[in-house]
Amino acid sequence: MTVVPAEHLMMLICDACGDSVSGTGATLPDAEVVWTLVFEHDWVGSPFASGPHHCPRCSARAAVADDGLGLDDVEAVAGPRPTPDADPAEAVRRALADRSVRADRELVDLAGLEVIDSAGLGLLVRAHQEARRDGRRLCLVAPSRFVLTVLHTMRLDGVFTVVDAPAPASGVAPAARS
């Protein structure tokens, strides 16, 4: 286990060196979802508590080892701090723009979406409300485990119909679960 949840804090532990960082699970109250802590501290790894997780220094060491450089080159390999995307909800916007309508369903393909933030959730909720107003149901096609966990954490898993696989080209709607 690489994350130790406490009442309002989570401790993220590096799987390589054992270094740790603590922070709040401010965005999502579910101890299983730790992506905010991982990204806020520039760690690398799974968005889930089960890991693996690596601190920025060990991530740089892994890159150094792969390149055959020495440990003195760690700082040079780590480079400047990565800048977050200007708009993290852009992938959700693209998926909503590309949605297809089949009878009373609007199918939103989320197969390429690994993570989602509050802005992306807001876009999905708004699209759900618009679809319902038009007499249709918004269906999320092939969402990642992370997206499903976030929906569950935010108690939105009962709002959206989840379709397990992308819609076949024949026009027949795939099996759905609510």
Coordinates of N, CA and C in Angstrom, one line a residue:
M1 N 0.9 -1.2 0.0 CA 0.0 0.0 0.0 C 0.9 1.2 0.0
T2 N 0.6 2.2 -0.9 CA 1.4 3.4 -0.9 C 0.8 4.6 -0.4
V3 N -0.5 4.5 0.0 CA -1.2 5.7 0.6 C -1.8 5.3 1.9
V4 N -1.6 6.1 2.9 CA -2.1 5.9 4.2 C -3.1 7.0 4.5
P5 N -4.4 6.7 4.5 CA -5.4 7.7 4.7 C -5.6 7.9 6.2
A6 N -5.8 9.2 6.6 CA -6.2 9.6 7.9 C -7.5 10.3 7.8
E7 N -7.9 10.9 8.9 CA -9.2 11.5 8.9 C -9.4 12.6 7.8
H8 N -8.5 13.5 7.7 CA -8.6 14.5 6.6 C -7.3 14.6 5.8
L9 N -6.4 13.8 6.1 CA -5.1 13.8 5.4 C -4.8 12.5 4.7
M10 N -4.0 12.5 3.7 CA -3.5 11.3 3.1 C -2.0 11.4 3.1
M11 N -1.3 10.3 3.3 CA 0.2 10.2 3.2 C 0.5 9.4 2.0
L12 N 1.2 9.9 1.1 CA 1.7 9.2 -0.1 C 3.1 8.8 0.1
I13 N 3.4 7.5 -0.1 CA 4.7 7.0 0.2 C 5.3 6.5 -1.1
C14 N 6.6 7.0 -1.4 CA 7.3 6.6 -2.6 C 7.7 5.1 -2.5
D15 N 7.4 4.3 -3.5 CA 7.7 2.9 -3.6 C 9.1 2.6 -3.7
A16 N 9.9 3.6 -4.2 CA 11.3 3.4 -4.4 C 12.2 3.7 -3.2
C17 N 12.0 4.9 -2.6 CA 12.9 5.4 -1.6 C 12.2 5.5 -0.2
G18 N 10.9 5.4 -0.2 CA 10.1 5.5 1.1 C 9.9 6.9 1.6
D19 N 10.3 7.9 0.8 CA 10.0 9.3 1.1 C 8.5 9.4 1.1
S20 N 8.0 10.4 1.8 CA 6.5 10.6 1.9 C 6.1 12.0 1.8
V21 N 4.9 12.3 1.5 CA 4.3 13.6 1.5 C 2.9 13.5 2.0
S22 N 2.4 14.4 2.7 CA 1.1 14.4 3.3 C 0.3 15.6 2.7
G23 N -1.0 15.4 2.5 CA -1.8 16.5 2.0 C -3.3 16.1 2.2
T24 N -4.1 17.0 1.9 CA -5.6 16.7 2.1 C -6.1 16.1 0.8
G25 N -7.1 15.3 1.0 CA -7.9 14.8 -0.1 C -9.0 15.8 -0.5
A26 N -8.6 17.0 -0.7 CA -9.6 18.1 -0.8 C -10.6 18.0 -1.9
T27 N -10.2 17.5 -3.0 CA -11.1 17.4 -4.2 C -12.0 16.3 -4.1
L28 N -11.5 15.1 -3.7 CA -12.4 13.9 -3.6 C -12.2 13.3 -2.2
P29 N -13.3 13.1 -1.5 CA -13.2 12.5 -0.2 C -13.0 11.0 -0.1
D30 N -12.7 10.4 -1.2 CA -12.5 8.9 -1.2 C -11.1 8.6 -1.1
A31 N -10.7 7.8 -0.1 CA -9.3 7.5 0.1 C -8.7 6.7 -1.0
E32 N -9.5 6.0 -1.8 CA -9.1 5.2 -2.9 C -8.5 6.1 -4.1
V33 N -9.0 7.3 -4.2 CA -8.7 8.2 -5.3 C -7.7 9.3 -4.7
V34 N -6.4 9.2 -5.2 CA -5.4 10.1 -4.7 C -4.7 10.9 -5.7
W35 N -5.4 11.1 -6.9 CA -4.7 11.8 -8.0 C -4.4 13.2 -7.7
T36 N -5.3 13.9 -6.9 CA -5.0 15.3 -6.5 C -3.6 15.4 -5.8
L37 N -3.4 14.5 -4.8 CA -2.2 14.5 -4.1 C -1.0 14.2 -5.0
V38 N -1.1 13.2 -5.8 CA -0.1 12.8 -6.7 C 0.4 14.0 -7.6
F39 N -0.6 14.6 -8.3 CA -0.3 15.7 -9.2 C 0.1 17.0 -8.5
E40 N -0.5 17.3 -7.4 CA -0.1 18.5 -6.7 C 1.4 18.6 -6.3
H41 N 2.0 17.4 -6.0 CA 3.3 17.3 -5.6 C 4.3 16.7 -6.7
D42 N 3.8 16.7 -7.9 CA 4.6 16.3 -9.1 C 5.1 14.9 -8.9
W43 N 4.3 14.0 -8.3 CA 4.7 12.6 -8.2 C 4.2 11.9 -9.5
V44 N 4.7 10.7 -9.7 CA 4.4 9.9 -10.8 C 3.7 8.6 -10.3
G45 N 2.7 8.2 -11.0 CA 2.1 6.9 -10.6 C 0.6 6.9 -10.8
S46 N 0.0 5.8 -10.2 CA -1.4 5.6 -10.3 C -2.3 6.6 -9.6
P47 N -3.4 6.9 -10.2 CA -4.3 7.9 -9.5 C -5.0 7.2 -8.3
F48 N -4.8 5.9 -8.1 CA -5.4 5.2 -7.0 C -4.4 4.9 -5.9
A49 N -5.0 4.6 -4.7 CA -4.2 4.4 -3.5 C -3.2 3.2 -3.6
S50 N -3.6 2.2 -4.5 CA -2.8 1.0 -4.5 C -1.5 1.1 -5.3
G51 N -1.2 2.3 -5.9 CA 0.1 2.5 -6.5 C 0.3 1.9 -7.8
P52 N 1.5 1.9 -8.3 CA 2.8 2.4 -7.7 C 2.8 3.9 -7.7
H53 N 3.6 4.5 -6.8 CA 3.8 5.9 -6.8 C 5.3 6.2 -6.6
H54 N 5.8 7.2 -7.2 CA 7.2 7.6 -7.1 C 7.3 9.1 -6.9
C55 N 8.2 9.5 -6.0 CA 8.5 10.9 -5.8 C 9.2 11.5 -7.0
P56 N 9.2 12.8 -7.2 CA 9.9 13.4 -8.4 C 11.4 12.9 -8.5
R57 N 12.1 12.8 -7.4 CA 13.5 12.5 -7.4 C 13.7 11.0 -7.9
C58 N 12.9 10.1 -7.4 CA 13.0 8.7 -7.9 C 12.5 8.5 -9.3
S59 N 11.5 9.3 -9.8 CA 11.1 9.3 -11.2 C 12.3 9.7 -12.1
A60 N 13.0 10.8 -11.6 CA 14.1 11.2 -12.4 C 15.2 10.2 -12.4
R61 N 15.4 9.5 -11.2 CA 16.5 8.4 -11.2 C 16.1 7.3 -12.2
A62 N 14.9 7.0 -12.3 CA 14.5 5.9 -13.2 C 14.8 6.4 -14.6
A63 N 14.6 7.6 -14.9 CA 14.9 8.1 -16.3 C 16.4 8.1 -16.5
V64 N 17.2 8.4 -15.5 CA 18.6 8.4 -15.6 C 19.1 7.0 -15.8
A65 N 18.6 6.0 -15.1 CA 19.0 4.7 -15.2 C 18.7 4.1 -16.6
D66 N 17.5 4.5 -17.1 CA 17.1 4.1 -18.5 C 18.1 4.7 -19.5
D67 N 18.6 5.9 -19.3 CA 19.5 6.6 -20.3 C 20.9 6.2 -20.1
G68 N 21.3 5.5 -19.0 CA 22.6 5.1 -18.7 C 23.5 6.3 -18.2
L69 N 22.8 7.3 -17.6 CA 23.6 8.4 -17.1 C 23.9 8.1 -15.6
G70 N 24.7 8.9 -15.0 CA 25.0 8.8 -13.6 C 24.1 9.5 -12.7
L71 N 24.1 9.2 -11.4 CA 23.2 9.8 -10.4 C 23.5 11.3 -10.3
D72 N 24.6 11.8 -10.7 CA 24.9 13.2 -10.6 C 24.1 14.0 -11.7
D73 N 23.6 13.3 -12.7 CA 22.8 13.9 -13.7 C 21.3 14.0 -13.4
V74 N 20.9 13.5 -12.2 CA 19.5 13.5 -11.9 C 18.8 14.9 -12.0
E75 N 19.4 15.9 -11.5 CA 18.8 17.2 -11.6 C 18.6 17.7 -13.0
A76 N 19.6 17.4 -13.9 CA 19.5 17.8 -15.3 C 18.4 17.1 -16.0
V77 N 18.2 15.8 -15.7 CA 17.2 15.0 -16.3 C 15.8 15.4 -15.8
A78 N 15.6 15.8 -14.6 CA 14.3 16.1 -14.0 C 13.8 17.3 -14.7
G79 N 14.6 18.3 -15.1 CA 14.2 19.4 -15.9 C 13.2 20.3 -15.1
P80 N 12.7 21.3 -15.8 CA 11.8 22.2 -15.2 C 10.5 21.6 -14.7
R81 N 9.9 22.2 -13.8 CA 8.6 21.6 -13.2 C 7.6 21.6 -14.4
P82 N 6.8 20.5 -14.6 CA 5.8 20.5 -15.6 C 4.7 21.4 -15.4
T83 N 4.2 22.0 -16.4 CA 3.1 22.9 -16.3 C 1.8 22.2 -16.6
P84 N 0.8 22.4 -15.8 CA -0.5 21.6 -16.1 C -1.1 22.2 -17.4
D85 N -2.0 21.3 -17.9 CA -2.7 21.7 -19.1 C -3.5 23.0 -18.8
A86 N -3.6 23.9 -19.8 CA -4.4 25.1 -19.6 C -5.8 24.8 -19.3
D87 N -6.4 23.8 -19.9 CA -7.8 23.4 -19.7 C -7.9 21.9 -19.6
P88 N -7.9 21.4 -18.4 CA -8.0 19.9 -18.2 C -9.3 19.3 -18.7
A89 N -10.3 20.1 -18.9 CA -11.6 19.5 -19.3 C -11.7 19.4 -20.8
E90 N -10.7 19.8 -21.5 CA -10.7 19.8 -23.0 C -11.1 18.4 -23.6
A91 N -10.6 17.3 -23.0 CA -10.9 16.0 -23.5 C -12.4 15.7 -23.3
V92 N -13.0 16.1 -22.3 CA -14.4 15.9 -22.1 C -15.2 16.7 -23.1
R93 N -14.7 18.0 -23.4 CA -15.4 18.8 -24.4 C -15.4 18.1 -25.7
R94 N -14.2 17.6 -26.1 CA -14.1 16.9 -27.4 C -15.0 15.7 -27.4
A95 N -15.0 14.9 -26.4 CA -15.9 13.7 -26.3 C -17.4 14.1 -26.5
L96 N -17.8 15.2 -25.8 CA -19.2 15.6 -25.9 C -19.5 16.2 -27.3
A97 N -18.5 16.8 -28.0 CA -18.7 17.3 -29.3 C -18.8 16.2 -30.3
D98 N -18.2 15.1 -30.0 CA -18.2 13.9 -30.9 C -19.3 12.9 -30.6
R99 N -20.2 13.2 -29.6 CA -21.2 12.2 -29.2 C -22.1 11.9 -30.4
S100 N -22.7 10.7 -30.3 CA -23.6 10.3 -31.3 C -25.0 10.1 -30.7
V101 N -26.0 10.3 -31.5 CA -27.4 10.1 -31.0 C -28.0 8.9 -31.6
R102 N -28.5 8.0 -30.8 CA -29.2 6.8 -31.3 C -30.5 6.7 -30.6
A103 N -31.6 6.9 -31.3 CA -32.9 6.9 -30.7 C -33.0 7.8 -29.5
D104 N -33.2 7.3 -28.3 CA -33.3 8.1 -27.1 C -32.0 8.2 -26.3
R105 N -30.9 7.8 -26.9 CA -29.6 7.8 -26.2 C -28.6 8.8 -26.9
E106 N -27.8 9.5 -26.1 CA -26.7 10.2 -26.6 C -25.5 9.5 -26.0
L107 N -24.6 8.9 -26.9 CA -23.5 8.1 -26.6 C -22.2 9.0 -26.6
V108 N -21.6 9.1 -25.4 CA -20.3 9.9 -25.3 C -19.2 8.9 -25.1
D109 N -18.3 8.8 -26.0 CA -17.2 7.9 -26.0 C -16.1 8.4 -25.1
L110 N -15.9 7.8 -23.9 CA -14.8 8.2 -23.0 C -13.7 7.3 -23.0
A111 N -13.5 6.4 -23.9 CA -12.5 5.4 -24.0 C -11.1 6.0 -23.9
G112 N -10.9 7.2 -24.4 CA -9.5 7.8 -24.3 C -9.3 8.7 -23.1
L113 N -10.3 8.8 -22.3 CA -10.2 9.7 -21.1 C -9.8 8.9 -19.9
E114 N -8.5 9.2 -19.4 CA -8.0 8.5 -18.3 C -8.4 9.1 -17.0
V115 N -8.4 10.4 -16.8 CA -8.8 11.1 -15.6 C -9.8 12.2 -15.9
I116 N -10.5 12.6 -14.9 CA -11.5 13.7 -15.0 C -11.4 14.6 -13.8
D117 N -11.6 15.9 -14.0 CA -11.6 16.8 -12.9 C -13.0 17.4 -12.7
S118 N -13.1 18.4 -11.8 CA -14.4 18.9 -11.5 C -15.0 19.7 -12.7
A119 N -14.2 20.3 -13.5 CA -14.7 21.0 -14.7 C -15.3 20.0 -15.7
G120 N -14.6 18.9 -15.8 CA -15.1 17.8 -16.7 C -16.4 17.2 -16.2
L121 N -16.5 17.0 -14.9 CA -17.7 16.5 -14.3 C -18.8 17.5 -14.5
G122 N -18.6 18.8 -14.4 CA -19.6 19.8 -14.6 C -20.1 19.7 -16.0
L123 N -19.2 19.5 -17.0 CA -19.6 19.4 -18.4 C -20.5 18.2 -18.6
L124 N -20.2 17.1 -18.0 CA -21.0 15.9 -18.1 C -22.4 16.1 -17.5
V125 N -22.4 16.7 -16.3 CA -23.7 16.9 -15.7 C -24.6 17.9 -16.5
R126 N -24.0 18.9 -17.1 CA -24.7 19.9 -17.9 C -25.3 19.1 -19.2
A127 N -24.4 18.3 -19.8 CA -24.9 17.5 -21.0 C -26.0 16.6 -20.6
H128 N -25.9 16.0 -19.4 CA -26.9 15.1 -18.9 C -28.3 15.8 -18.8
Q129 N -28.2 17.0 -18.2 CA -29.4 17.8 -18.1 C -30.0 18.2 -19.4
E130 N -29.2 18.6 -20.3 CA -29.7 19.0 -21.7 C -30.3 17.8 -22.4
A131 N -29.6 16.6 -22.3 CA -30.2 15.4 -22.9 C -31.5 15.0 -22.3
R132 N -31.6 15.1 -21.0 CA -32.9 14.8 -20.3 C -34.0 15.8 -20.8
R133 N -33.6 17.0 -20.9 CA -34.6 18.1 -21.3 C -35.1 17.7 -22.7
D134 N -34.2 17.1 -23.6 CA -34.6 16.8 -24.9 C -35.2 15.4 -25.0
G135 N -35.5 14.7 -23.9 CA -36.1 13.4 -23.9 C -35.1 12.3 -24.1
R136 N -33.8 12.5 -24.0 CA -32.8 11.5 -24.2 C -32.1 11.2 -22.9
R137 N -31.3 10.1 -23.0 CA -30.4 9.7 -21.9 C -29.0 9.8 -22.3
L138 N -28.2 10.4 -21.5 CA -26.7 10.5 -21.8 C -26.1 9.2 -21.3
C139 N -25.4 8.6 -22.2 CA -24.7 7.3 -21.9 C -23.2 7.5 -22.0
L140 N -22.4 7.1 -21.0 CA -21.0 7.2 -21.0 C -20.4 5.9 -21.6
V141 N -19.7 5.9 -22.7 CA -19.2 4.7 -23.3 C -17.8 4.5 -22.9
A142 N -17.5 3.3 -22.3 CA -16.2 2.8 -22.0 C -15.4 3.8 -21.1
P143 N -16.0 4.3 -20.0 CA -15.2 5.2 -19.1 C -14.1 4.3 -18.4
S144 N -13.0 5.0 -18.0 CA -11.9 4.3 -17.3 C -12.3 4.0 -15.9
R145 N -11.6 3.2 -15.3 CA -11.8 2.8 -13.9 C -11.8 4.1 -13.0
F146 N -10.8 5.0 -13.3 CA -10.7 6.2 -12.6 C -12.0 7.1 -12.7
V147 N -12.5 7.2 -13.9 CA -13.7 8.0 -14.1 C -14.9 7.4 -13.4
L148 N -15.0 6.1 -13.4 CA -16.1 5.4 -12.7 C -15.9 5.6 -11.2
T149 N -14.7 5.6 -10.7 CA -14.5 5.8 -9.3 C -14.9 7.2 -8.9
V150 N -14.5 8.2 -9.7 CA -14.8 9.6 -9.4 C -16.4 9.7 -9.4
L151 N -17.0 9.1 -10.4 CA -18.5 9.2 -10.5 C -19.1 8.6 -9.2
H152 N -18.6 7.5 -8.8 CA -19.1 6.9 -7.6 C -18.8 7.7 -6.3
T153 N -17.6 8.3 -6.2 CA -17.3 9.1 -5.1 C -18.2 10.4 -5.0
M154 N -18.5 10.9 -6.2 CA -19.3 12.1 -6.2 C -20.8 11.8 -6.2
R155 N -21.1 10.5 -6.1 CA -22.5 10.0 -6.1 C -23.2 10.4 -7.4
L156 N -22.5 10.3 -8.5 CA -23.1 10.5 -9.8 C -23.2 9.2 -10.6
D157 N -22.8 8.1 -10.0 CA -22.8 6.8 -10.7 C -24.2 6.4 -11.1
G158 N -25.2 6.8 -10.3 CA -26.6 6.4 -10.6 C -27.2 7.4 -11.6
V159 N -26.5 8.5 -11.9 CA -27.1 9.5 -12.8 C -26.9 9.1 -14.3
F160 N -25.7 8.6 -14.6 CA -25.3 8.3 -15.9 C -25.5 6.8 -16.2
T161 N -25.9 6.5 -17.4 CA -25.9 5.1 -17.9 C -24.5 4.8 -18.5
V162 N -23.9 3.7 -18.1 CA -22.6 3.4 -18.5 C -22.7 2.2 -19.5
V163 N -22.0 2.4 -20.7 CA -22.0 1.4 -21.7 C -20.6 0.9 -21.7
D164 N -20.5 -0.5 -21.6 CA -19.2 -1.1 -21.5 C -18.2 -1.0 -22.6
A165 N -18.7 -1.0 -23.8 CA -17.8 -1.0 -25.0 C -18.3 0.0 -26.0
P166 N -17.4 0.5 -26.9 CA -17.8 1.4 -27.9 C -18.9 0.8 -28.8
A167 N -19.7 1.7 -29.3 CA -20.9 1.3 -30.1 C -20.4 0.6 -31.4
P168 N -20.9 -0.5 -31.8 CA -20.5 -1.1 -33.1 C -21.0 -0.3 -34.3
A169 N -20.3 -0.5 -35.4 CA -20.6 0.3 -36.6 C -22.0 -0.1 -37.2
S170 N -22.5 -1.2 -36.8 CA -23.8 -1.7 -37.3 C -25.0 -0.8 -36.9
G171 N -24.8 0.1 -35.9 CA -25.9 0.9 -35.5 C -26.7 0.3 -34.3
V172 N -26.4 -0.9 -33.9 CA -27.0 -1.5 -32.8 C -26.4 -1.0 -31.5
A173 N -27.2 -0.5 -30.6 CA -26.7 0.1 -29.3 C -26.1 -1.0 -28.4
P174 N -24.9 -0.8 -27.9 CA -24.3 -1.8 -27.0 C -25.1 -2.0 -25.7
A175 N -24.8 -3.0 -24.9 CA -25.4 -3.3 -23.7 C -25.1 -2.2 -22.7
A176 N -26.1 -1.7 -21.9 CA -25.9 -0.6 -21.0 C -26.2 -1.1 -19.6
R177 N -25.6 -0.4 -18.6 CA -25.9 -0.7 -17.2 C -26.1 0.7 -16.5
S178 N -27.0 0.7 -15.6 CA -27.3 2.0 -14.9 C -26.7 2.1 -13.6

